[in-house]
Tab-separated table of C-alpha atoms in Angstrom:
chain	number	residue	atom	x	y	z
A	1	UNK	CA	-33.537	41.271	-152.091
A	2	UNK	CA	-32.727	39.441	-148.945
A	3	UNK	CA	-33.170	41.263	-145.550
A	4	UNK	CA	-30.047	40.912	-143.488
A	5	UNK	CA	-30.821	39.003	-140.312
A	6	UNK	CA	-30.365	40.854	-137.036
A	7	UNK	CA	-27.712	38.418	-135.735
A	8	UNK	CA	-25.916	38.900	-139.176
A	9	UNK	CA	-25.999	42.712	-138.813
A	10	UNK	CA	-24.791	42.509	-135.125
A	11	UNK	CA	-21.976	40.082	-136.049
A	12	UNK	CA	-20.754	42.591	-138.656
A	13	UNK	CA	-20.739	45.423	-136.174
A	14	UNK	CA	-18.809	43.406	-133.615
A	15	UNK	CA	-16.201	42.458	-136.118
A	16	UNK	CA	-15.702	46.297	-136.877
A	17	UNK	CA	-15.419	47.050	-133.347
A	18	UNK	CA	-13.090	44.278	-132.928
A	19	UNK	CA	-10.861	45.362	-135.752
A	20	UNK	CA	-10.847	48.793	-134.456
A	21	UNK	CA	-9.978	47.804	-130.923
A	22	UNK	CA	-7.097	45.280	-132.346
A	23	UNK	CA	-5.620	48.308	-134.488
A	24	UNK	CA	-5.702	50.344	-131.167
A	25	UNK	CA	-3.866	47.557	-129.174
A	26	UNK	CA	-1.421	47.330	-131.980
A	27	UNK	CA	-0.716	50.942	-131.857
A	28	UNK	CA	-0.382	50.969	-128.165
A	29	UNK	CA	2.112	47.990	-128.475
A	30	UNK	CA	4.346	49.889	-130.759
A	31	UNK	CA	4.145	52.800	-128.390
A	32	UNK	CA	5.152	50.847	-125.454
A	33	UNK	CA	8.880	50.776	-126.286
A	34	UNK	CA	8.927	54.184	-124.858
A	35	UNK	CA	8.289	52.741	-121.428
A	36	UNK	CA	10.547	50.950	-119.209
A	37	UNK	CA	10.313	48.790	-115.926
A	38	UNK	CA	7.002	49.008	-113.967
A	39	UNK	CA	5.367	51.500	-116.458
A	40	UNK	CA	6.028	48.830	-119.311
A	41	UNK	CA	4.531	46.189	-117.305
A	42	UNK	CA	1.379	48.129	-116.592
A	43	UNK	CA	0.922	49.124	-120.342
A	44	UNK	CA	1.452	45.530	-121.494
A	45	UNK	CA	-1.143	44.363	-118.923
A	46	UNK	CA	-3.577	46.921	-120.540
A	47	UNK	CA	-2.755	45.840	-124.017
A	48	UNK	CA	-3.082	42.177	-123.049
A	49	UNK	CA	-6.640	43.127	-121.884
A	50	UNK	CA	-7.495	44.615	-125.263
A	51	UNK	CA	-6.290	41.616	-127.018
A	52	UNK	CA	-8.456	39.503	-124.778
A	53	UNK	CA	-11.566	41.812	-125.686
A	54	UNK	CA	-10.769	41.369	-129.201
A	55	UNK	CA	-10.847	37.777	-128.905
A	56	UNK	CA	-14.001	37.855	-126.868
A	57	UNK	CA	-15.744	39.941	-129.499
A	58	UNK	CA	-14.701	37.324	-132.255
A	59	UNK	CA	-16.158	34.528	-130.235
A	60	UNK	CA	-19.496	36.260	-129.813
A	61	UNK	CA	-19.526	37.176	-133.515
A	62	UNK	CA	-18.999	33.578	-134.414
A	63	UNK	CA	-21.826	32.527	-132.177
A	64	UNK	CA	-24.157	34.942	-133.880
A	65	UNK	CA	-23.307	33.663	-137.358
A	66	UNK	CA	-24.088	30.074	-136.198
A	67	UNK	CA	-27.358	31.023	-134.855
A	68	UNK	CA	-28.179	32.658	-138.233
A	69	UNK	CA	-27.241	29.513	-139.841
A	70	UNK	CA	-29.406	27.434	-137.626
A	71	UNK	CA	-32.439	29.525	-138.415
């Protein structure tokens, strides 16, 4: 049985965290319709940051996978 490489394991964990973060952002976006004006803008800014973090996690996860392929 092949042992999972550390980068692979970390990559999977990052993917799970990213998925959960994306679900939270989606939920927040669904609830944002309850806000108006300045409050809505602030909520949308926070949601945007969540999606940016999800994208960063995906990039890091892909980089880790590439490192495992090179080893």
